[in-house]
PDB file of C-alpha atoms in Angstrom:
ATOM      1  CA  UNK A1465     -93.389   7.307 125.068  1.00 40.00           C
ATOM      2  CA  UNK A1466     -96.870   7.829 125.249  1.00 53.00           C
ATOM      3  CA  UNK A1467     -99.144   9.047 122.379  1.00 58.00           C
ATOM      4  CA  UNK A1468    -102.093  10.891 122.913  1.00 59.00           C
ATOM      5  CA  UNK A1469    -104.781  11.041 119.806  1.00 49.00           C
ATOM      6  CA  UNK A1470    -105.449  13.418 117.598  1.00 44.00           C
ATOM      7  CA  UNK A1471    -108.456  14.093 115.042  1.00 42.00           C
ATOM      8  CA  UNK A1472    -107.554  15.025 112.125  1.00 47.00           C
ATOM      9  CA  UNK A1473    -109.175  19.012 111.791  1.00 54.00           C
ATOM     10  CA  UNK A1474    -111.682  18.291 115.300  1.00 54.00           C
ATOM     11  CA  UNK A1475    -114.806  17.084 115.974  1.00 41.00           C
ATOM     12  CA  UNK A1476    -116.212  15.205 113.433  1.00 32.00           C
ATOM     13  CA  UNK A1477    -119.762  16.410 114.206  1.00 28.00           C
ATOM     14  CA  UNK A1478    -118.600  19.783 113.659  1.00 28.00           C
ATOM     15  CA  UNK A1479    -116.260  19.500 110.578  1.00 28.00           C
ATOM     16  CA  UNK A1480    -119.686  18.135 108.990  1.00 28.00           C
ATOM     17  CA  UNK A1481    -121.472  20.696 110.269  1.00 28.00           C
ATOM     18  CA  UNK A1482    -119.205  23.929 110.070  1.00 29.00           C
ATOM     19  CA  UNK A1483    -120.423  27.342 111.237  1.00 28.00           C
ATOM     20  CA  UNK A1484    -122.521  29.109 108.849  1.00 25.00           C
ATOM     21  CA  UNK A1485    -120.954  32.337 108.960  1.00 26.00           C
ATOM     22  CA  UNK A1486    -121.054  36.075 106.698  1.00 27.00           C
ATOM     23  CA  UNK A1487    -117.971  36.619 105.663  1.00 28.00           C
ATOM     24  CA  UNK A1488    -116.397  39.699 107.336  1.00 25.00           C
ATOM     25  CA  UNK A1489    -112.951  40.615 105.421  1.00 28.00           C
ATOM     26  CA  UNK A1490    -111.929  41.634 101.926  1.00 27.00           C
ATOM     27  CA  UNK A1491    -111.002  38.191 100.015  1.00 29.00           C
ATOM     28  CA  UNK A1492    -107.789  37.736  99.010  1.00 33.00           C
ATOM     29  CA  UNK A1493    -109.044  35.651  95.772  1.00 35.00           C
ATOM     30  CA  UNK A1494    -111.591  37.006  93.158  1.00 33.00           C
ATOM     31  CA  UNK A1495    -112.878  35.467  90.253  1.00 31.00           C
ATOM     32  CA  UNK A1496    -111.799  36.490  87.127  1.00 33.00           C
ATOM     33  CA  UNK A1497    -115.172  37.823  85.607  1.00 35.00           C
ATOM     34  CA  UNK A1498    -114.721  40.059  89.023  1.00 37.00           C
ATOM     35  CA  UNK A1499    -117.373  38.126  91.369  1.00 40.00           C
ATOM     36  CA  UNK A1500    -117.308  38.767  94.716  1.00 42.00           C
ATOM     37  CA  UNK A1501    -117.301  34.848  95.462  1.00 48.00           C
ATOM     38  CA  UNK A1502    -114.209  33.492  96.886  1.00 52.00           C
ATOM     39  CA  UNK A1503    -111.891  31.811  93.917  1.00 58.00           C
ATOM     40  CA  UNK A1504    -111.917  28.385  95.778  1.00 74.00           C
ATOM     41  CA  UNK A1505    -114.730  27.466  98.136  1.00 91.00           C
ATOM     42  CA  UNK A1506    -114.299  27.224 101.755  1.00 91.00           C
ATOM     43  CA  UNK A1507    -114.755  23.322 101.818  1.00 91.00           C
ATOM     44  CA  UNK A1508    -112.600  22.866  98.978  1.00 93.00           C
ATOM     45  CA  UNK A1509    -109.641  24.680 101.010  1.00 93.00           C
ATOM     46  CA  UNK A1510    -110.588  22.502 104.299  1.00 93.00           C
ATOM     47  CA  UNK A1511    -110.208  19.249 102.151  1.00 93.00           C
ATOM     48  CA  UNK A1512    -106.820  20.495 100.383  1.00 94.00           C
ATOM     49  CA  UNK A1513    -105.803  21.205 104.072  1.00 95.00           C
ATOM     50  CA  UNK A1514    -106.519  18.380 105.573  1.00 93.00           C
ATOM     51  CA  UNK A1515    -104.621  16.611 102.860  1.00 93.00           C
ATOM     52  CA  UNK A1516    -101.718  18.426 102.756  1.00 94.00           C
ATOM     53  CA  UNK A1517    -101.816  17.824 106.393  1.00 93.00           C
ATOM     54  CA  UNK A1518    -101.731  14.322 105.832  1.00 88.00           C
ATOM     55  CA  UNK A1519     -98.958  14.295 103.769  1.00 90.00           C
ATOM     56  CA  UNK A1520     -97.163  16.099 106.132  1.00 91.00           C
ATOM     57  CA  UNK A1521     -96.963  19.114 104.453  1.00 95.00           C
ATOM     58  CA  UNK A1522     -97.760  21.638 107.110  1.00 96.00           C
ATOM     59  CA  UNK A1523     -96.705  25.076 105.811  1.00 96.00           C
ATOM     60  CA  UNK A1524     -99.338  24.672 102.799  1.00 97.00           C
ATOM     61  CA  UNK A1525    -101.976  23.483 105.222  1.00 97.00           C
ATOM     62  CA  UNK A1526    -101.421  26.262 107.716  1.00 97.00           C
ATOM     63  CA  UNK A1527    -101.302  28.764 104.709  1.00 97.00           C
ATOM     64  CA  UNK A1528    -104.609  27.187 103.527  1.00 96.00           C
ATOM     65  CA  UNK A1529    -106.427  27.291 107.034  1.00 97.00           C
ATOM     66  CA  UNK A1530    -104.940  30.893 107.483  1.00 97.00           C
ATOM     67  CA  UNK A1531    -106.668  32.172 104.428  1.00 96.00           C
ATOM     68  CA  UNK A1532    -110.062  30.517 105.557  1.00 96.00           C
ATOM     69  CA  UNK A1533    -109.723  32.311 109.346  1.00 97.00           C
ATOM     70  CA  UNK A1534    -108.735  35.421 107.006  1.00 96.00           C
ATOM     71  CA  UNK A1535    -112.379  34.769 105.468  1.00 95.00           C
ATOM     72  CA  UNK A1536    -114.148  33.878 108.412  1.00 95.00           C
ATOM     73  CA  UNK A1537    -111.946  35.408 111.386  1.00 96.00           C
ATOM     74  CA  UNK A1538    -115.044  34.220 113.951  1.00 96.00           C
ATOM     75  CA  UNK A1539    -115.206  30.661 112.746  1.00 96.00           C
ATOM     76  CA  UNK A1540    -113.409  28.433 115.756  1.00 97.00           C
ATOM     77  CA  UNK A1541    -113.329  25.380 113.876  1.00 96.00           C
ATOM     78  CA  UNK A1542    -111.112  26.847 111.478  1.00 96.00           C
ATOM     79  CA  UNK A1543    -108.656  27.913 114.627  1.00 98.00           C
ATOM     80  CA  UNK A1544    -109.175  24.629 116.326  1.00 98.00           C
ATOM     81  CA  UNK A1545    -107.730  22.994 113.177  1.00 96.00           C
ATOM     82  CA  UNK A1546    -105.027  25.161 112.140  1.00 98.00           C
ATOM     83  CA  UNK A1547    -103.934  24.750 116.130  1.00 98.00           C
ATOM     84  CA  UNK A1548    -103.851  21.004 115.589  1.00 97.00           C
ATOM     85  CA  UNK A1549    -101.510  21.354 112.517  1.00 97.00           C
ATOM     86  CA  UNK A1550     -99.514  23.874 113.937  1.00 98.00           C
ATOM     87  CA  UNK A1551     -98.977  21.138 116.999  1.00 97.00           C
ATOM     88  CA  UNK A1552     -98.283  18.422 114.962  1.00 94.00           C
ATOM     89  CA  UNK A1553     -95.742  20.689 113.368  1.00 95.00           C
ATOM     90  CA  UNK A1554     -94.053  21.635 116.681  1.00 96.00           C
ATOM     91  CA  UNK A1555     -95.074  25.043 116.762  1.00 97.00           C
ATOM     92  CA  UNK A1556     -96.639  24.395 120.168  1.00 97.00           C
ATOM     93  CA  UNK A1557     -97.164  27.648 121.492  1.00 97.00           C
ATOM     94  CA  UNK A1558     -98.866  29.129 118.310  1.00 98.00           C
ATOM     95  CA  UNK A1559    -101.140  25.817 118.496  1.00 98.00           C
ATOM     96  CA  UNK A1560    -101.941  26.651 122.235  1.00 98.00           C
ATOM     97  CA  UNK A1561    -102.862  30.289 121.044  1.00 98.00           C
ATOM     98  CA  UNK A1562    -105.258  29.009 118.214  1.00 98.00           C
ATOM     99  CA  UNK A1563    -106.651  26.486 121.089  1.00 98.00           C
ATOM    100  CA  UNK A1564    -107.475  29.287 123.338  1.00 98.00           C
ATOM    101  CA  UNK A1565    -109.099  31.808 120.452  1.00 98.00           C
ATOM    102  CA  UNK A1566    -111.254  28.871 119.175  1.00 98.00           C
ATOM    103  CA  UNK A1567    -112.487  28.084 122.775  1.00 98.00           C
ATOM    104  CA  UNK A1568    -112.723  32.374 123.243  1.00 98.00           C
ATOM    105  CA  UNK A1569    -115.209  32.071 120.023  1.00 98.00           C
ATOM    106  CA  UNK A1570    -116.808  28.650 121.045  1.00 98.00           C
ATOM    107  CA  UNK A1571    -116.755  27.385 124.785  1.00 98.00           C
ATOM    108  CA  UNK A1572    -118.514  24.704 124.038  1.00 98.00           C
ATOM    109  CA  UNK A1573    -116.488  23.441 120.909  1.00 98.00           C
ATOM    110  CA  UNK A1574    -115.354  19.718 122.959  1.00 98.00           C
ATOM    111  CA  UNK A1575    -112.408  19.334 120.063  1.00 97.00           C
ATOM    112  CA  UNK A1576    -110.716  22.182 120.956  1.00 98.00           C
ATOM    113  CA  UNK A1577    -111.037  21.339 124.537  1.00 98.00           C
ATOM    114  CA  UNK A1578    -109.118  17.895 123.374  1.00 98.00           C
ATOM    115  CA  UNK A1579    -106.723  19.828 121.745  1.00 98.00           C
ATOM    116  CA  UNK A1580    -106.018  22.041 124.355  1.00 98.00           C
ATOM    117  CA  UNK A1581    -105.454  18.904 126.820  1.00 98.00           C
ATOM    118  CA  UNK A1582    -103.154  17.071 124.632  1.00 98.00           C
ATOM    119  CA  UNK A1583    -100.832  19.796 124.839  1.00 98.00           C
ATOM    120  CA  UNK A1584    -100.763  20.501 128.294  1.00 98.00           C
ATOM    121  CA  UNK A1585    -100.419  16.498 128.626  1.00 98.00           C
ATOM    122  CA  UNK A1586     -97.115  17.171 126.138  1.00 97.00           C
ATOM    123  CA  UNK A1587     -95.886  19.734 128.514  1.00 97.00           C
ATOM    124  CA  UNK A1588     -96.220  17.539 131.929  1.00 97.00           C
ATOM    125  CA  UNK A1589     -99.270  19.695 132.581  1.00 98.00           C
ATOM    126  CA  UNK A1590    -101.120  16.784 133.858  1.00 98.00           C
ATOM    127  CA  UNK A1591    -103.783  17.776 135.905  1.00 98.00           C
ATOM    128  CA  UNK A1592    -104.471  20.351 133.306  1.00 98.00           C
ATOM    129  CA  UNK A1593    -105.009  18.221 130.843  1.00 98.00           C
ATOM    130  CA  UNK A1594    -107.290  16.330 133.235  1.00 98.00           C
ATOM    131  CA  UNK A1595    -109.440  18.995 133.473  1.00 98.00           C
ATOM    132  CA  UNK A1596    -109.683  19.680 130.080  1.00 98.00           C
ATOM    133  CA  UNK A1597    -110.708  16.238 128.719  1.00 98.00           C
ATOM    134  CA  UNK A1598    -113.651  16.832 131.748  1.00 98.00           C
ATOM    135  CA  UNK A1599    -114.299  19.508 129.553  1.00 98.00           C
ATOM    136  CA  UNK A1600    -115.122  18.563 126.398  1.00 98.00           C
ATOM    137  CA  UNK A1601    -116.712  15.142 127.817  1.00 98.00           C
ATOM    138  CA  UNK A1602    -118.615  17.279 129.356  1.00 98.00           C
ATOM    139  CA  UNK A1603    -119.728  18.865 125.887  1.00 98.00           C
ATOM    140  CA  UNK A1604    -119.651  15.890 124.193  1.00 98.00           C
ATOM    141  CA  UNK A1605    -119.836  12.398 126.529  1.00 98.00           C
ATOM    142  CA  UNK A1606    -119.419  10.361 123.394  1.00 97.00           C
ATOM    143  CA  UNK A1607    -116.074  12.255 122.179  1.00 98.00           C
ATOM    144  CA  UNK A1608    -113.946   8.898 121.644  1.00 98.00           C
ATOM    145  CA  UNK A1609    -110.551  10.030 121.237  1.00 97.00           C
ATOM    146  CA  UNK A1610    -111.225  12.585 124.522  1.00 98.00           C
ATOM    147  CA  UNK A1611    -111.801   9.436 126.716  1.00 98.00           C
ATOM    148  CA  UNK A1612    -109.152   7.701 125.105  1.00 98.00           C
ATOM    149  CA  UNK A1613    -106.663  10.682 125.767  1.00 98.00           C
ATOM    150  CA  UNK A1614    -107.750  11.067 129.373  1.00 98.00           C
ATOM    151  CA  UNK A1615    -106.962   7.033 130.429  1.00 98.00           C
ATOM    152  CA  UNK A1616    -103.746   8.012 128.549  1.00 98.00           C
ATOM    153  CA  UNK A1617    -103.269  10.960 130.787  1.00 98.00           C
ATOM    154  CA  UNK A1618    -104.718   9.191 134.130  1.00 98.00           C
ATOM    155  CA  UNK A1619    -101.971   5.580 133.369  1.00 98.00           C
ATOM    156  CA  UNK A1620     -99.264   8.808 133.508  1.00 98.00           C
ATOM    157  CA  UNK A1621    -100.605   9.838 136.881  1.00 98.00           C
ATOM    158  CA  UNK A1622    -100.592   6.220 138.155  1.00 98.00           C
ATOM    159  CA  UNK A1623    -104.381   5.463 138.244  1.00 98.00           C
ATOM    160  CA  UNK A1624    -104.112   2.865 136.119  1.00 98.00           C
ATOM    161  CA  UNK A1625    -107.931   1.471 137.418  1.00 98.00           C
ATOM    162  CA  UNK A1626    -109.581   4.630 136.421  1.00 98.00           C
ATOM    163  CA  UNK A1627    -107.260   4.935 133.624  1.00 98.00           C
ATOM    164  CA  UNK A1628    -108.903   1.015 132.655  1.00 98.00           C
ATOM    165  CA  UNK A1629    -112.123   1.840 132.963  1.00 98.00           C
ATOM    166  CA  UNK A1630    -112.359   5.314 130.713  1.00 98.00           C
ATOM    167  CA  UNK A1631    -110.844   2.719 127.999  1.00 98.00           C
ATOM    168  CA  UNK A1632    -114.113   0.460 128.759  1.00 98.00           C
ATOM    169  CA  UNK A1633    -115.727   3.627 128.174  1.00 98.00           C
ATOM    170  CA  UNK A1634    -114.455   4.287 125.110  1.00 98.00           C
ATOM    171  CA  UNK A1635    -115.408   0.619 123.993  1.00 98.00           C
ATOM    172  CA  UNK A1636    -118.973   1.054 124.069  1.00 98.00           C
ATOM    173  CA  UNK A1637    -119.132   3.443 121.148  1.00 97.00           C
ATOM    174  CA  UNK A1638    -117.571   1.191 118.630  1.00 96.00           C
ATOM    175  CA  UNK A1639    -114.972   3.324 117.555  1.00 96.00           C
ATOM    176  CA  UNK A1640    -111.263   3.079 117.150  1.00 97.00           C
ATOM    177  CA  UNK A1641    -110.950  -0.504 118.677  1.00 97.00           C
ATOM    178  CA  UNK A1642    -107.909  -1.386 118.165  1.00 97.00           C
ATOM    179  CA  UNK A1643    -106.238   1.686 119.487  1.00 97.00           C
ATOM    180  CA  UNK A1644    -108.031   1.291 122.554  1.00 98.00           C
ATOM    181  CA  UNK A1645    -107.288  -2.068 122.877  1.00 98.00           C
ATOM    182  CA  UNK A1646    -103.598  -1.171 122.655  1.00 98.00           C
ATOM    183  CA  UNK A1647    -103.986   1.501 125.468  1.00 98.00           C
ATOM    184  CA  UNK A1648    -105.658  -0.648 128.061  1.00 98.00           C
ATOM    185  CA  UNK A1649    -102.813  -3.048 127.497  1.00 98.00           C
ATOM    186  CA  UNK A1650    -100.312  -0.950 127.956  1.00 98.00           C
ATOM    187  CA  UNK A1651    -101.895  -0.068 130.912  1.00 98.00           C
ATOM    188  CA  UNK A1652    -102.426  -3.408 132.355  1.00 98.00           C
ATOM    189  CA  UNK A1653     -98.429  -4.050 131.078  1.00 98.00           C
ATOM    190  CA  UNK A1654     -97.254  -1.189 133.620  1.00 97.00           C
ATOM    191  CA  UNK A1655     -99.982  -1.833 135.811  1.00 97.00           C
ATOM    192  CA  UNK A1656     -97.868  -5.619 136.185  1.00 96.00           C
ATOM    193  CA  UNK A1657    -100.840  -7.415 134.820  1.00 97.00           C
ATOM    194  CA  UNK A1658     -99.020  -9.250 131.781  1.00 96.00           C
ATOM    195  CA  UNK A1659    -101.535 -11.830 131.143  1.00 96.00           C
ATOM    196  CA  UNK A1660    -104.075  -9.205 129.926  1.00 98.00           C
ATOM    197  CA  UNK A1661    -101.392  -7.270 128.294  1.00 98.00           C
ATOM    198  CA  UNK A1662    -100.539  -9.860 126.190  1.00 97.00           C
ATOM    199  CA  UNK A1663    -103.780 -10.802 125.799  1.00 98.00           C
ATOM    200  CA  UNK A1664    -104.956  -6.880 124.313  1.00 98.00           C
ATOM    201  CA  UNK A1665    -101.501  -6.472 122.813  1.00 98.00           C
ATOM    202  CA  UNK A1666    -102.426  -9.754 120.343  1.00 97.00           C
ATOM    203  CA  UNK A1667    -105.816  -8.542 119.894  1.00 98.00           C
ATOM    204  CA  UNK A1668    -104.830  -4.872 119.101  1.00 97.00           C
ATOM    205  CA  UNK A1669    -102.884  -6.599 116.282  1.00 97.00           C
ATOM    206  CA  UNK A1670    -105.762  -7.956 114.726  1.00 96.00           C
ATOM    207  CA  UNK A1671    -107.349  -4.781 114.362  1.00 95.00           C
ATOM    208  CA  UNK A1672    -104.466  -2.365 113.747  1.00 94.00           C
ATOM    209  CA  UNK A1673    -103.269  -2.041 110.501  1.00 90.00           C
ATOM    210  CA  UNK A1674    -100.230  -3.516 108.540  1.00 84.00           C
ATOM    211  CA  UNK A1675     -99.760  -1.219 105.990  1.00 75.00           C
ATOM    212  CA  UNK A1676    -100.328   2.561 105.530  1.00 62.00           C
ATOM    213  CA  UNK A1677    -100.105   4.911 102.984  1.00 60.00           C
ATOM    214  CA  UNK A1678     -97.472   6.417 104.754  1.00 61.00           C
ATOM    215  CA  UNK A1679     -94.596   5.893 107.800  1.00 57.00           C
ATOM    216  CA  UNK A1680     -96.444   8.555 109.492  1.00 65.00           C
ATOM    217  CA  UNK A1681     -99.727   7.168 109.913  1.00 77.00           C
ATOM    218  CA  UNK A1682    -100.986   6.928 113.535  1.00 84.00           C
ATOM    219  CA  UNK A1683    -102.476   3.338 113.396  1.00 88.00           C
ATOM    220  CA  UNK A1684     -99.196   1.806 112.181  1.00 90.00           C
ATOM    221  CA  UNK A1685     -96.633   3.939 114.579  1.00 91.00           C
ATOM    222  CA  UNK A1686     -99.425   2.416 117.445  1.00 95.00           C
ATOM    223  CA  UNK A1687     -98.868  -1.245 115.785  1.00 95.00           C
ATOM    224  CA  UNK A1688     -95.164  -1.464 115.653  1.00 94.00           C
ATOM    225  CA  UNK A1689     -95.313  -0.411 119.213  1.00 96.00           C
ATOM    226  CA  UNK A1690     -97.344  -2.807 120.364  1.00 97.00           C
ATOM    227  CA  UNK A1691     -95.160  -5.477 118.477  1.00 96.00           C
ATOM    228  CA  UNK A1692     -92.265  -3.921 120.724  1.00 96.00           C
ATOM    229  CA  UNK A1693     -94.818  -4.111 124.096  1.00 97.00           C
ATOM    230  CA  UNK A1694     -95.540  -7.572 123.209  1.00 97.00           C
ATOM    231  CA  UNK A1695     -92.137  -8.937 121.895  1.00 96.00           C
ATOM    232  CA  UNK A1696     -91.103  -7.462 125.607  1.00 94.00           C
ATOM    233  CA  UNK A1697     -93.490  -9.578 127.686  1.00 94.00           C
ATOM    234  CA  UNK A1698     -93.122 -12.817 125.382  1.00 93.00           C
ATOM    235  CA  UNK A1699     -89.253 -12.837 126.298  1.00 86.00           C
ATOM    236  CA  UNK A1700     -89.209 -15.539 129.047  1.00 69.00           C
ATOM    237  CA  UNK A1701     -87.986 -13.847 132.196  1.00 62.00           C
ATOM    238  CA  UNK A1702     -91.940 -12.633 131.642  1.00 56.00           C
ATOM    239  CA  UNK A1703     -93.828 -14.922 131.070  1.00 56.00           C
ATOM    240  CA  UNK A1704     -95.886 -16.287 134.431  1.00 56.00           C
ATOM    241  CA  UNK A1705     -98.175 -18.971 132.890  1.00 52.00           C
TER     242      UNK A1705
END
C-alpha cells in the first residue's frame, strides 16, 4: 500500500503567514463584557485544531476549522485544512469540495494543489494527480512533500527513473530525509534493484523514528514498513551479493 504525505493544516509558509482578512459574518462567540472580538482568537482555534487533529479527534477539529471559515468564509487556508482533516477522516468527497473552494479563493495556494492530488492519487486518478503536483511545484518548486507525493504517484505509473529522480529532488532541500529515503527504496525494491533497496531501507531506519507519541504517527507507520520491505529482501531467496 502506498502512502502519499500529508502536511499537517498546508503549506507551512502559509500557515505562518495566514491571510489577513476583515471578518465578514456575525460571530458565533462574544465576550462577556459584550466586545465585538471573537471569544477565542483565530490562531488559538488553528492550534486547538491542529491538535485535536493529531490526536485523532476529527469531529472537534472540523467543528473548530468550521467556526474559523464561519469567521473568515474567504480565507482558503482555513478550507485547505479542514479538507485535509476531513480526508484523513474518510469523508473524501467533502475534503475534495473544501480542495476545490480553497483553490476557487486561491489558485495559487500550492498546498491545496497537494491536497487535491493526493486524493485523486487515492481514487486511481493518476494522471490527475500528476497534474496537480505540476501544479503546486509550479507555485512552489521547493514544496517537499509535493515532490515526494509525485515520485510516489509516478513508481504507481511504472516510471520508476523519473519517479527516482523527483526523490533526488526532494533531497536537496534537507527536509524529511528519512521518508524520502524510504520512498526511493521502495522504488528501487519494485524497480528489482535490491542492493540499493536494502541499502535506503537501512538508512531510512536511521533516520525514522522508534517511538511516537502515538500508533498513528506517520514517521513510525513509514518505519515498521520499511522493517517489513527490508525483512522481505534479507530473506535469502533475495539476496544477490
Amino acid at each position: 500500500m502506498n502512502s502519499h504525505s500529508f502536511l499537517p493544516f498546508g503549506d507551512k509558509q502559509n500557515h505562518r503567514n495566514p491571510f489577513a482578512l476583515k471578518n465578514t459574518s456575525v460571530l458565533q462567540q462574544q465576550e462577556a463584557n459584550g466586545s465585538s472580538k471573537p471569544a477565542l482568537g483565530d490562531s488559538y482555534l488553528r492550534s486547538r485544531a491542529l491538535t485535536k487533529a493529531q490526536q485523532g479527534n476529527y469531529i472537534e477539529a472540523i467543528a473548530l476549522l468550521s467556526q474559523l471559515i464561519h469567521r473568515h468564509p474567504h480565507n482558503a487556508i482555513d478550507y485547505n485544512n479542514r479538507g485535509l482533516i476531513y480526508f484523513q477522516s474518510g469523508e473524501t468527497q467533502k475534503a475534495f469540495c473544501d480542495y476545490n473552494t480553497a483553490l476557487e479563493l486561491n489558485p495559487k495556494l500550492a498546498s491545496a494543489y497537494n491536497n487535491r492530488a493526493n486524493y485523486y492519487a487515492a481514487c486511481g486518478e493518476l494522471v490527475a494527480a500528476i497534474a496537480d503536483y505540476d501544479r503546486a511545484l509550479d507555485f512552489n518548486p521547493s514544496h517537499v512533500r509535493a515532490w515526494i507525493n509525485r515520485g510516489i504517484t509516478l513508481r504507481d505509473l511504472g516510471q520508476y527513473e523519473e519517479a527516482i529522480e523527483n526523490f533526488e529532488v526532494a533531497l536537496l532541500f534537507g527536509q524529511l530525509e528519512g521518508h524520502i529515503i524510504a520512498e526511493r527504496g521502495r522504488t528501487y525494491h519494485i524497480w528489482g534493484d535490491w542492493n540499493c533497496a536494502i541499502a535506503d531501507y537501512r538508512r531510512a531506519l536511521t533516520q525514522l523514528p522508534s517511538v511516537a507519541f502515538n500508533s498513528e504517527d506517520p514517521g513510525l507507520r513509514l518505519r515498521l514498513q520499511v522493517e517489513n520491505w527490508l525483512d522481505e529482501l534479507l530473506r535469502p531467496q533475495h539476496l544477490n551479493w
